[in-house]
mmCIF file of C-alpha atoms and ligand atoms in Angstrom:
data_model
loop_
_atom_site.group_PDB
_atom_site.id
_atom_site.type_symbol
_atom_site.label_atom_id
_atom_site.label_comp_id
_atom_site.label_asym_id
_atom_site.label_seq_id
_atom_site.Cartn_x
_atom_site.Cartn_y
_atom_site.Cartn_z
ATOM 1 C CA MET Z 3 -0.060 -0.192 -0.121
ATOM 2 C CA ASP Z 4 1.657 3.642 -1.145
ATOM 3 C CA PRO Z 5 1.932 5.347 1.868
ATOM 4 C CA LEU Z 6 -0.485 7.824 1.119
ATOM 5 C CA THR Z 7 -3.497 5.782 1.583
ATOM 6 C CA ALA Z 8 -2.095 4.257 4.609
ATOM 7 C CA LEU Z 9 -1.977 7.773 6.217
ATOM 8 C CA ALA Z 10 -5.316 8.676 4.812
ATOM 9 C CA GLN Z 11 -6.486 4.839 6.388
ATOM 10 C CA PHE Z 12 -4.727 5.837 9.047
ATOM 11 C CA GLU Z 13 -6.489 9.081 9.541
ATOM 12 C CA SER Z 14 -10.372 8.558 8.426
ATOM 13 C CA GLU Z 15 -10.273 4.676 10.824
ATOM 14 C CA GLY Z 16 -9.003 6.874 13.612
ATOM 15 C CA LEU Z 17 -11.735 9.969 13.564
ATOM 16 C CA ALA Z 18 -14.177 6.665 13.501
ATOM 17 C CA ALA Z 19 -13.105 4.989 16.043
ATOM 18 C CA ILE Z 20 -12.532 8.067 18.277
ATOM 19 C CA ALA Z 21 -15.945 9.375 16.648
ATOM 20 C CA ALA Z 22 -17.473 5.659 18.413
ATOM 21 C CA ALA Z 23 -15.807 6.040 22.065
ATOM 22 C CA THR Z 24 -17.727 6.686 24.805
ATOM 23 C CA ASP Z 25 -16.309 7.556 27.781
ATOM 24 C CA ALA Z 26 -12.744 7.525 28.608
ATOM 25 C CA ALA Z 27 -11.840 4.111 28.926
ATOM 26 C CA ALA Z 28 -12.663 3.028 25.436
ATOM 27 C CA LEU Z 29 -10.968 6.106 24.704
ATOM 28 C CA GLU Z 30 -7.290 5.693 25.678
ATOM 29 C CA GLN Z 31 -7.811 2.009 23.924
ATOM 30 C CA VAL Z 32 -8.473 3.868 20.761
ATOM 31 C CA ARG Z 33 -4.796 6.124 21.876
ATOM 32 C CA ILE Z 34 -2.599 3.163 22.657
ATOM 33 C CA GLN Z 35 -4.140 1.668 18.902
ATOM 34 C CA PHE Z 36 -3.128 4.116 16.800
ATOM 35 C CA LEU Z 37 -1.051 7.140 18.804
ATOM 36 C CA GLY Z 38 0.687 4.188 20.820
ATOM 37 C CA LYS Z 39 4.283 4.824 20.514
ATOM 38 C CA LYS Z 40 5.004 1.693 21.236
ATOM 39 C CA GLN Z 41 3.543 -0.839 18.916
ATOM 40 C CA GLY Z 42 -0.404 1.248 17.500
ATOM 41 C CA ARG Z 43 -0.918 3.102 13.867
ATOM 42 C CA LEU Z 44 0.839 5.088 14.037
ATOM 43 C CA LYS Z 45 4.673 3.882 14.794
ATOM 44 C CA ASP Z 46 4.263 1.041 12.234
ATOM 45 C CA LEU Z 47 3.196 4.138 9.518
ATOM 46 C CA GLN Z 48 6.861 5.687 10.564
ATOM 47 C CA SER Z 49 8.168 2.218 8.751
ATOM 48 C CA VAL Z 50 6.234 2.831 5.786
ATOM 49 C CA VAL Z 51 6.975 6.815 5.955
ATOM 50 C CA GLY Z 52 10.459 5.649 5.890
ATOM 51 C CA LYS Z 53 9.949 3.559 3.012
ATOM 52 C CA ALA Z 54 9.617 6.911 0.272
ATOM 53 C CA THR Z 55 11.413 7.025 -2.513
ATOM 54 C CA PRO Z 56 13.474 10.796 -2.120
ATOM 55 C CA GLU Z 57 11.105 13.013 -4.265
ATOM 56 C CA GLU Z 58 8.022 11.010 -2.207
ATOM 57 C CA ARG Z 59 9.569 11.878 1.052
ATOM 58 C CA PRO Z 60 8.077 15.767 2.030
ATOM 59 C CA VAL Z 61 4.823 14.963 1.090
ATOM 60 C CA VAL Z 62 4.645 12.300 2.722
ATOM 61 C CA GLY Z 63 6.114 13.438 6.317
ATOM 62 C CA LYS Z 64 4.028 16.239 5.645
ATOM 63 C CA ARG Z 65 0.964 14.486 5.880
ATOM 64 C CA PHE Z 66 2.616 12.065 8.050
ATOM 65 C CA ASN Z 67 2.135 15.127 10.676
ATOM 66 C CA GLU Z 68 -1.376 16.462 9.402
ATOM 67 C CA ALA Z 69 -2.339 12.966 9.677
ATOM 68 C CA LYS Z 70 -1.591 12.525 13.519
ATOM 69 C CA ASP Z 71 -2.430 15.816 14.681
ATOM 70 C CA ARG Z 72 -5.640 15.763 12.996
ATOM 71 C CA VAL Z 73 -5.882 12.386 15.440
ATOM 72 C CA THR Z 74 -4.250 13.330 18.609
ATOM 73 C CA GLU Z 75 -7.001 17.291 18.123
ATOM 74 C CA ALA Z 76 -9.954 14.562 17.846
ATOM 75 C CA LEU Z 77 -8.765 12.174 20.615
ATOM 76 C CA GLU Z 78 -8.769 15.229 22.611
ATOM 77 C CA ALA Z 79 -11.555 17.164 21.482
ATOM 78 C CA ARG Z 80 -13.668 13.202 22.271
ATOM 79 C CA LEU Z 81 -12.157 12.836 25.656
ATOM 80 C CA ASN Z 82 -13.658 17.138 26.874
ATOM 81 C CA GLU Z 83 -16.662 15.807 25.083
ATOM 82 C CA VAL Z 84 -17.498 12.711 26.771
ATOM 83 C CA ALA Z 85 -16.432 14.036 30.728
ATOM 84 C CA LYS Z 86 -19.213 17.180 30.358
ATOM 85 C CA PRO Z 87 -21.780 15.215 30.123
ATOM 86 C CA LYS Z 88 -21.202 13.579 33.022
ATOM 87 C CA ILE Z 89 -21.561 16.722 34.967
ATOM 88 C CA ALA Z 90 -24.235 17.438 34.096
ATOM 89 C CA ALA Z 91 -25.798 13.788 34.130
ATOM 90 C CA THR Z 92 -25.246 13.517 38.052
ATOM 91 C CA ALA Z 93 -25.938 17.331 38.095
ATOM 92 C CA ILE Z 94 -23.142 17.404 40.911
ATOM 93 C CA ASP Z 95 -20.603 19.911 40.981
ATOM 94 C CA LEU Z 96 -18.281 19.161 43.269
ATOM 95 C CA THR Z 97 -16.394 22.899 42.745
ATOM 96 C CA LEU Z 98 -19.531 24.357 43.079
ATOM 97 C CA PRO Z 99 -20.031 27.043 46.676
ATOM 98 C CA GLY Z 100 -21.969 24.541 49.125
ATOM 99 C CA VAL Z 101 -26.120 26.296 49.284
ATOM 100 C CA PRO Z 102 -25.775 27.243 53.278
ATOM 101 C CA THR Z 103 -28.022 25.980 56.029
ATOM 102 C CA ASP Z 104 -30.434 28.310 57.695
ATOM 103 C CA PHE Z 105 -31.239 26.976 60.840
ATOM 104 C CA GLY Z 106 -34.403 28.417 62.498
ATOM 105 C CA ARG Z 107 -35.074 29.536 66.504
ATOM 106 C CA LEU Z 108 -37.333 30.695 68.839
ATOM 107 C CA HIS Z 109 -38.833 34.391 68.994
ATOM 108 C CA PRO Z 110 -36.738 36.369 71.755
ATOM 109 C CA LEU Z 111 -40.401 36.024 73.174
ATOM 110 C CA THR Z 112 -40.813 32.739 73.529
ATOM 111 C CA GLN Z 113 -36.842 32.637 74.818
ATOM 112 C CA THR Z 114 -38.096 35.199 77.055
ATOM 113 C CA MET Z 115 -41.061 33.330 78.235
ATOM 114 C CA ARG Z 116 -39.431 30.145 78.512
ATOM 115 C CA GLU Z 117 -36.719 32.089 80.171
ATOM 116 C CA PHE Z 118 -39.327 33.228 82.598
ATOM 117 C CA ARG Z 119 -40.685 30.046 83.702
ATOM 118 C CA GLU Z 120 -37.590 28.086 84.940
ATOM 119 C CA ILE Z 121 -36.750 30.894 86.947
ATOM 120 C CA MET Z 122 -40.017 31.165 88.683
ATOM 121 C CA ALA Z 123 -39.542 26.932 88.576
ATOM 122 C CA ARG Z 124 -36.824 27.042 90.930
ATOM 123 C CA PHE Z 125 -38.868 29.697 92.949
ATOM 124 C CA GLY Z 126 -40.642 26.743 93.196
ATOM 125 C CA PHE Z 127 -43.935 28.890 91.277
ATOM 126 C CA GLU Z 128 -46.183 26.103 89.227
ATOM 127 C CA VAL Z 129 -47.167 26.853 85.398
ATOM 128 C CA VAL Z 130 -51.500 27.048 85.131
ATOM 129 C CA ASP Z 131 -52.470 28.163 82.025
ATOM 130 C CA GLY Z 132 -55.739 29.932 81.208
ATOM 131 C CA PRO Z 133 -58.878 30.645 78.002
ATOM 132 C CA GLU Z 134 -57.998 33.534 76.389
ATOM 133 C CA LEU Z 135 -61.634 34.377 75.858
ATOM 134 C CA GLU Z 136 -63.019 35.478 79.290
ATOM 135 C CA ASP Z 137 -66.563 36.652 80.669
ATOM 136 C CA GLU Z 138 -66.543 39.269 82.927
ATOM 137 C CA PRO Z 139 -66.434 37.545 86.496
ATOM 138 C CA HIS Z 140 -63.493 36.194 85.752
ATOM 139 C CA ASN Z 141 -62.220 39.249 84.348
ATOM 140 C CA PHE Z 142 -63.130 41.676 86.199
ATOM 141 C CA ASN Z 143 -66.135 41.254 88.831
ATOM 142 C CA ALA Z 144 -64.474 38.074 91.429
ATOM 143 C CA LEU Z 145 -61.161 40.671 90.896
ATOM 144 C CA ASN Z 146 -63.575 43.058 92.543
ATOM 145 C CA ILE Z 147 -62.888 45.772 89.712
ATOM 146 C CA PRO Z 148 -67.319 47.226 89.737
ATOM 147 C CA LEU Z 149 -69.244 47.879 87.536
ATOM 148 C CA ASP Z 150 -68.302 50.978 87.367
ATOM 149 C CA HIS Z 151 -64.917 50.751 87.468
ATOM 150 C CA PRO Z 152 -63.143 52.329 83.958
ATOM 151 C CA ALA Z 153 -60.848 49.336 83.290
ATOM 152 C CA ARG Z 154 -64.596 47.759 82.218
ATOM 153 C CA ASP Z 155 -65.167 50.275 79.853
ATOM 154 C CA PRO Z 156 -66.165 48.677 76.027
ATOM 155 C CA LEU Z 157 -63.636 50.581 74.206
ATOM 156 C CA ASP Z 158 -61.070 49.624 76.226
ATOM 157 C CA ASN Z 159 -61.411 46.071 75.938
ATOM 158 C CA PHE Z 160 -62.037 43.880 72.705
ATOM 159 C CA TYR Z 161 -65.979 42.331 73.455
ATOM 160 C CA LEU Z 162 -67.197 40.153 70.777
ATOM 161 C CA ALA Z 163 -69.530 40.466 68.989
ATOM 162 C CA ALA Z 164 -73.078 39.414 70.984
ATOM 163 C CA ALA Z 165 -73.534 36.362 68.810
ATOM 164 C CA CYS Z 166 -71.018 34.792 70.638
ATOM 165 C CA THR Z 167 -71.440 35.498 74.157
ATOM 166 C CA ALA Z 168 -70.847 32.067 77.028
ATOM 167 C CA HIS Z 169 -74.917 31.210 77.746
ATOM 168 C CA GLY Z 170 -75.650 34.469 77.125
ATOM 169 C CA LYS Z 171 -73.271 36.574 79.273
ATOM 170 C CA PRO Z 172 -71.053 38.870 77.063
ATOM 171 C CA VAL Z 173 -67.407 38.092 76.306
ATOM 172 C CA LEU Z 174 -63.976 39.319 75.434
ATOM 173 C CA MET Z 175 -60.331 39.225 74.446
ATOM 174 C CA ARG Z 176 -58.978 39.043 77.959
ATOM 175 C CA SER Z 177 -57.906 42.100 79.237
ATOM 176 C CA GLN Z 178 -54.763 40.803 82.292
ATOM 177 C CA THR Z 179 -53.720 37.652 83.042
ATOM 178 C CA SER Z 180 -55.343 38.169 86.394
ATOM 179 C CA THR Z 181 -58.352 35.991 85.266
ATOM 180 C CA VAL Z 182 -55.357 32.835 85.217
ATOM 181 C CA GLN Z 183 -55.838 33.887 90.266
ATOM 182 C CA ILE Z 184 -59.064 33.330 89.681
ATOM 183 C CA ARG Z 185 -59.783 30.124 87.806
ATOM 184 C CA VAL Z 186 -57.202 28.761 89.881
ATOM 185 C CA MET Z 187 -58.357 29.433 93.481
ATOM 186 C CA GLU Z 188 -62.225 27.979 91.976
ATOM 187 C CA HIS Z 189 -60.698 25.229 91.561
ATOM 188 C CA ARG Z 190 -58.290 24.315 93.971
ATOM 189 C CA PRO Z 191 -57.552 24.419 97.488
ATOM 190 C CA PRO Z 192 -54.923 26.597 99.299
ATOM 191 C CA PRO Z 193 -52.109 26.785 99.321
ATOM 192 C CA VAL Z 194 -51.465 28.056 95.542
ATOM 193 C CA ARG Z 195 -47.791 29.032 93.871
ATOM 194 C CA VAL Z 196 -48.620 29.735 90.182
ATOM 195 C CA ILE Z 197 -47.587 31.236 87.451
ATOM 196 C CA SER Z 198 -49.587 31.723 84.576
ATOM 197 C CA ILE Z 199 -47.487 32.991 80.900
ATOM 198 C CA GLY Z 200 -49.956 34.202 78.337
ATOM 199 C CA ARG Z 201 -51.154 37.197 75.713
ATOM 200 C CA VAL Z 202 -53.504 40.076 76.567
ATOM 201 C CA TYR Z 203 -55.366 42.358 74.030
ATOM 202 C CA ARG Z 204 -56.467 45.812 74.078
ATOM 203 C CA PRO Z 205 -57.646 48.419 72.218
ATOM 204 C CA ASP Z 206 -54.429 51.005 72.321
ATOM 205 C CA ASP Z 207 -52.979 52.872 69.752
ATOM 206 C CA ILE Z 208 -50.276 51.116 68.626
ATOM 207 C CA ASP Z 209 -46.580 52.977 69.536
ATOM 208 C CA ALA Z 210 -42.796 52.234 70.491
ATOM 209 C CA THR Z 211 -44.744 50.294 73.752
ATOM 210 C CA HIS Z 212 -48.020 49.580 73.638
ATOM 211 C CA HIS Z 213 -49.294 46.858 70.907
ATOM 212 C CA VAL Z 214 -52.918 44.990 70.894
ATOM 213 C CA MET Z 215 -51.910 42.406 72.456
ATOM 214 C CA PHE Z 216 -49.339 41.737 74.415
ATOM 215 C CA HIS Z 217 -47.474 39.237 77.271
ATOM 216 C CA GLN Z 218 -47.739 39.346 80.927
ATOM 217 C CA MET Z 219 -46.840 37.119 83.603
ATOM 218 C CA GLU Z 220 -48.339 36.458 86.541
ATOM 219 C CA GLY Z 221 -47.718 35.386 89.838
ATOM 220 C CA LEU Z 222 -50.042 34.023 92.390
ATOM 221 C CA MET Z 223 -49.539 32.762 95.883
ATOM 222 C CA ILE Z 224 -50.450 31.877 98.474
ATOM 223 C CA GLY Z 225 -50.905 30.416 102.516
ATOM 224 C CA PRO Z 226 -50.756 31.311 105.792
ATOM 225 C CA ASP Z 227 -48.068 32.921 106.198
ATOM 226 C CA VAL Z 228 -47.278 34.909 102.755
ATOM 227 C CA THR Z 229 -46.990 38.470 102.950
ATOM 228 C CA MET Z 230 -46.027 42.134 100.855
ATOM 229 C CA ALA Z 231 -42.333 40.269 102.067
ATOM 230 C CA SER Z 232 -42.705 37.133 99.835
ATOM 231 C CA LEU Z 233 -43.544 39.410 97.002
ATOM 232 C CA LYS Z 234 -40.490 41.563 97.712
ATOM 233 C CA SER Z 235 -38.511 39.105 98.115
ATOM 234 C CA VAL Z 236 -39.626 37.311 95.372
ATOM 235 C CA LEU Z 237 -39.688 39.973 92.775
ATOM 236 C CA LYS Z 238 -36.512 41.418 93.998
ATOM 237 C CA MET Z 239 -34.954 36.947 93.386
ATOM 238 C CA PHE Z 240 -36.757 36.842 90.174
ATOM 239 C CA ALA Z 241 -35.156 40.360 88.848
ATOM 240 C CA ALA Z 242 -31.761 39.651 90.085
ATOM 241 C CA ALA Z 243 -32.365 36.134 87.968
ATOM 242 C CA TYR Z 244 -33.262 37.237 84.493
ATOM 243 C CA LEU Z 245 -31.963 40.713 84.608
ATOM 244 C CA GLY Z 246 -28.871 40.863 86.570
ATOM 245 C CA GLY Z 247 -27.896 40.023 90.358
ATOM 246 C CA ASP Z 248 -27.471 44.166 90.164
ATOM 247 C CA THR Z 249 -30.440 45.076 89.481
ATOM 248 C CA GLU Z 250 -31.963 47.695 91.293
ATOM 249 C CA VAL Z 251 -36.167 46.878 92.298
ATOM 250 C CA ARG Z 252 -38.676 50.065 93.362
ATOM 251 C CA PHE Z 253 -41.359 49.628 95.040
ATOM 252 C CA ARG Z 254 -43.870 52.580 93.677
ATOM 253 C CA PRO Z 255 -47.558 52.536 95.850
ATOM 254 C CA SER Z 256 -50.150 52.291 93.396
ATOM 255 C CA PHE Z 257 -54.063 51.200 93.359
ATOM 256 C CA PHE Z 258 -55.190 48.137 91.965
ATOM 257 C CA PRO Z 259 -58.345 46.807 92.245
ATOM 258 C CA PHE Z 260 -57.911 43.049 93.143
ATOM 259 C CA THR Z 261 -54.588 43.719 95.976
ATOM 260 C CA GLU Z 262 -54.073 45.676 99.315
ATOM 261 C CA PRO Z 263 -52.022 47.760 99.972
ATOM 262 C CA SER Z 264 -51.300 47.356 96.009
ATOM 263 C CA VAL Z 265 -46.793 48.592 94.715
ATOM 264 C CA GLU Z 266 -45.700 48.960 90.859
ATOM 265 C CA VAL Z 267 -42.799 47.655 89.900
ATOM 266 C CA ASP Z 268 -39.901 49.605 88.591
ATOM 267 C CA VAL Z 269 -36.208 48.893 87.397
ATOM 268 C CA ARG Z 270 -33.248 51.111 87.439
ATOM 269 C CA TRP Z 271 -32.838 52.095 83.350
ATOM 270 C CA LYS Z 272 -29.740 53.491 82.014
ATOM 271 C CA GLY Z 273 -29.985 56.162 85.001
ATOM 272 C CA GLY Z 274 -33.965 56.243 85.252
ATOM 273 C CA TRP Z 275 -36.354 53.365 86.089
ATOM 274 C CA LEU Z 276 -38.734 51.369 84.056
ATOM 275 C CA GLU Z 277 -42.224 50.866 85.063
ATOM 276 C CA LEU Z 278 -42.761 46.286 84.913
ATOM 277 C CA GLY Z 279 -45.626 45.526 86.421
ATOM 278 C CA GLY Z 280 -48.153 45.523 89.661
ATOM 279 C CA ALA Z 281 -48.551 44.042 92.066
ATOM 280 C CA GLY Z 282 -49.801 42.964 95.343
ATOM 281 C CA VAL Z 283 -51.255 41.334 98.446
ATOM 282 C CA VAL Z 284 -54.219 39.964 97.092
ATOM 283 C CA ASP Z 285 -57.685 41.554 97.979
ATOM 284 C CA PRO Z 286 -59.699 39.918 100.801
ATOM 285 C CA ASN Z 287 -63.025 40.389 98.522
ATOM 286 C CA VAL Z 288 -61.518 38.212 96.019
ATOM 287 C CA LEU Z 289 -60.536 35.469 98.203
ATOM 288 C CA GLN Z 290 -63.773 36.255 99.876
ATOM 289 C CA ALA Z 291 -65.264 36.052 96.186
ATOM 290 C CA VAL Z 292 -63.374 32.727 95.350
ATOM 291 C CA GLY Z 293 -65.056 30.359 99.151
ATOM 292 C CA TYR Z 294 -61.459 30.904 100.844
ATOM 293 C CA ASN Z 295 -61.324 32.611 103.944
ATOM 294 C CA PRO Z 296 -58.940 36.274 103.877
ATOM 295 C CA GLU Z 297 -59.037 35.088 108.189
ATOM 296 C CA GLU Z 298 -57.136 31.694 107.365
ATOM 297 C CA VAL Z 299 -54.744 32.603 104.415
ATOM 298 C CA GLY Z 300 -53.811 35.747 102.647
ATOM 299 C CA GLY Z 301 -51.279 36.069 99.864
ATOM 300 C CA PHE Z 302 -49.890 37.679 97.316
ATOM 301 C CA ALA Z 303 -49.643 38.631 93.038
ATOM 302 C CA PHE Z 304 -47.965 40.356 90.483
ATOM 303 C CA GLY Z 305 -48.321 40.996 86.652
ATOM 304 C CA LEU Z 306 -45.462 41.708 84.736
ATOM 305 C CA GLY Z 307 -45.077 42.210 80.906
ATOM 306 C CA ILE Z 308 -42.495 40.449 79.035
ATOM 307 C CA ALA Z 309 -42.076 42.604 76.198
ATOM 308 C CA ARG Z 310 -40.548 45.052 79.333
ATOM 309 C CA PHE Z 311 -37.717 42.694 81.030
ATOM 310 C CA CYS Z 312 -36.764 41.033 77.321
ATOM 311 C CA MET Z 313 -36.225 44.859 75.730
ATOM 312 C CA LEU Z 314 -34.328 45.539 78.230
ATOM 313 C CA ARG Z 315 -32.114 43.017 79.059
ATOM 314 C CA HIS Z 316 -30.931 43.142 74.984
ATOM 315 C CA GLY Z 317 -31.672 46.256 74.158
ATOM 316 C CA ILE Z 318 -34.667 46.851 71.967
ATOM 317 C CA ASP Z 319 -36.255 50.506 71.727
ATOM 318 C CA ASP Z 320 -39.424 49.052 69.911
ATOM 319 C CA ILE Z 321 -42.063 46.252 70.674
ATOM 320 C CA ARG Z 322 -43.756 45.914 67.232
ATOM 321 C CA LEU Z 323 -40.397 44.877 65.994
ATOM 322 C CA PHE Z 324 -41.385 41.997 67.950
ATOM 323 C CA TYR Z 325 -44.515 41.316 65.824
ATOM 324 C CA GLN Z 326 -43.293 42.555 62.064
ATOM 325 C CA ASN Z 327 -41.618 39.159 61.173
ATOM 326 C CA ASP Z 328 -38.987 40.409 59.885
ATOM 327 C CA ILE Z 329 -36.003 38.340 59.745
ATOM 328 C CA ARG Z 330 -33.146 40.829 59.896
ATOM 329 C CA PHE Z 331 -34.099 40.913 63.758
ATOM 330 C CA LEU Z 332 -35.207 37.866 64.427
ATOM 331 C CA LYS Z 333 -32.243 36.521 63.763
ATOM 332 C CA GLN Z 334 -30.446 37.832 65.809
ATOM 333 C CA PHE Z 335 -31.327 36.493 68.715
HETATM 334 N N1 DAH N 416 -53.131 42.584 85.817
HETATM 335 C C1 DAH N 416 -52.772 43.816 85.949
HETATM 336 C C2 DAH N 416 -52.313 44.979 84.592
HETATM 337 O O1 DAH N 416 -53.066 44.390 83.485
HETATM 338 C C3 DAH N 416 -51.274 44.201 86.518
HETATM 339 C C4 DAH N 416 -51.383 43.825 87.745
HETATM 340 C C5 DAH N 416 -51.198 44.743 89.406
HETATM 341 C C6 DAH N 416 -51.703 42.044 87.900
HETATM 342 C C7 DAH N 416 -51.356 43.710 90.040
HETATM 343 C C8 DAH N 416 -51.803 40.831 89.447
HETATM 344 C C9 DAH N 416 -51.046 42.870 90.470
HETATM 345 O O2 DAH N 416 -52.209 40.154 89.942
HETATM 346 O O3 DAH N 416 -51.582 41.920 91.369
HETATM 347 O O4 DAH N 416 -52.399 45.635 84.469
#
């Protein structure tokens, strides 16, 4: 066979074999078969080229290099080609940056409430719950709130439409967690040592410190020797546990229908005093309303705003942030 025909055959068969190979291993076989240095068709062709006459030699030599280059290039191109679809087929490119996993976390108020429960449990307080939809006896009457008291004003409460009443009596979203005091005392004899944490509702203009729905922690302790002194130590210990041991607590005389005497509880904050809630010694009328004997037992009660504590500890200056579900805010806790 003349050298040019042999070279043409080498080239066309080489290109065909390359095109037919479907993976890198097959291509390697083709490489060995056609371009292998020790044995292989190109090596055989070298001797054919060597036999060319001196006149033929330049043409044959040029053609030899051409055929060799074409087969080599085609092989490389095909190698790249078979490599690519593999990645596409498995759809995994290990060189790509990963998708970051975002961990959820608890809402700052939820965290605060959990911590409150834990602190109060250490002081021996049991956690109880009450309904958010209440009737007037629990929200007002049993708490010694007279019929003409401004706290009952329909404009200051979320009363439900007349159609939604309990046994023909008006119902409202509770305006204070003090309702739970009554529900507990109605059902169990003294002694009592409970807290209840939950939502309360009041129509209000929403601003940085007010919302129409907020959270309170109610506390109630009833027993033979429970006094104002017990109230003060429990609240001081509580503030110290949550806000730090050096937190200064102040009790200011106040008035609530269900306590006598009543106090307002403040903590020292940035040079001023910040109000956290109300408290006092349970009024004998309240004890009587639930069937307790005020001659035998007494007690204290308190109702604290949850958000206030959380805002103090974390330097949050707007209560609305808690309810906007802005991930940039929530992520920080
Ligand atoms: N219920 C009151 C309020 O919502 C807070 C409060 C004051 C609760 C005195 C109490 C208490 O238990 O003894 O403003």
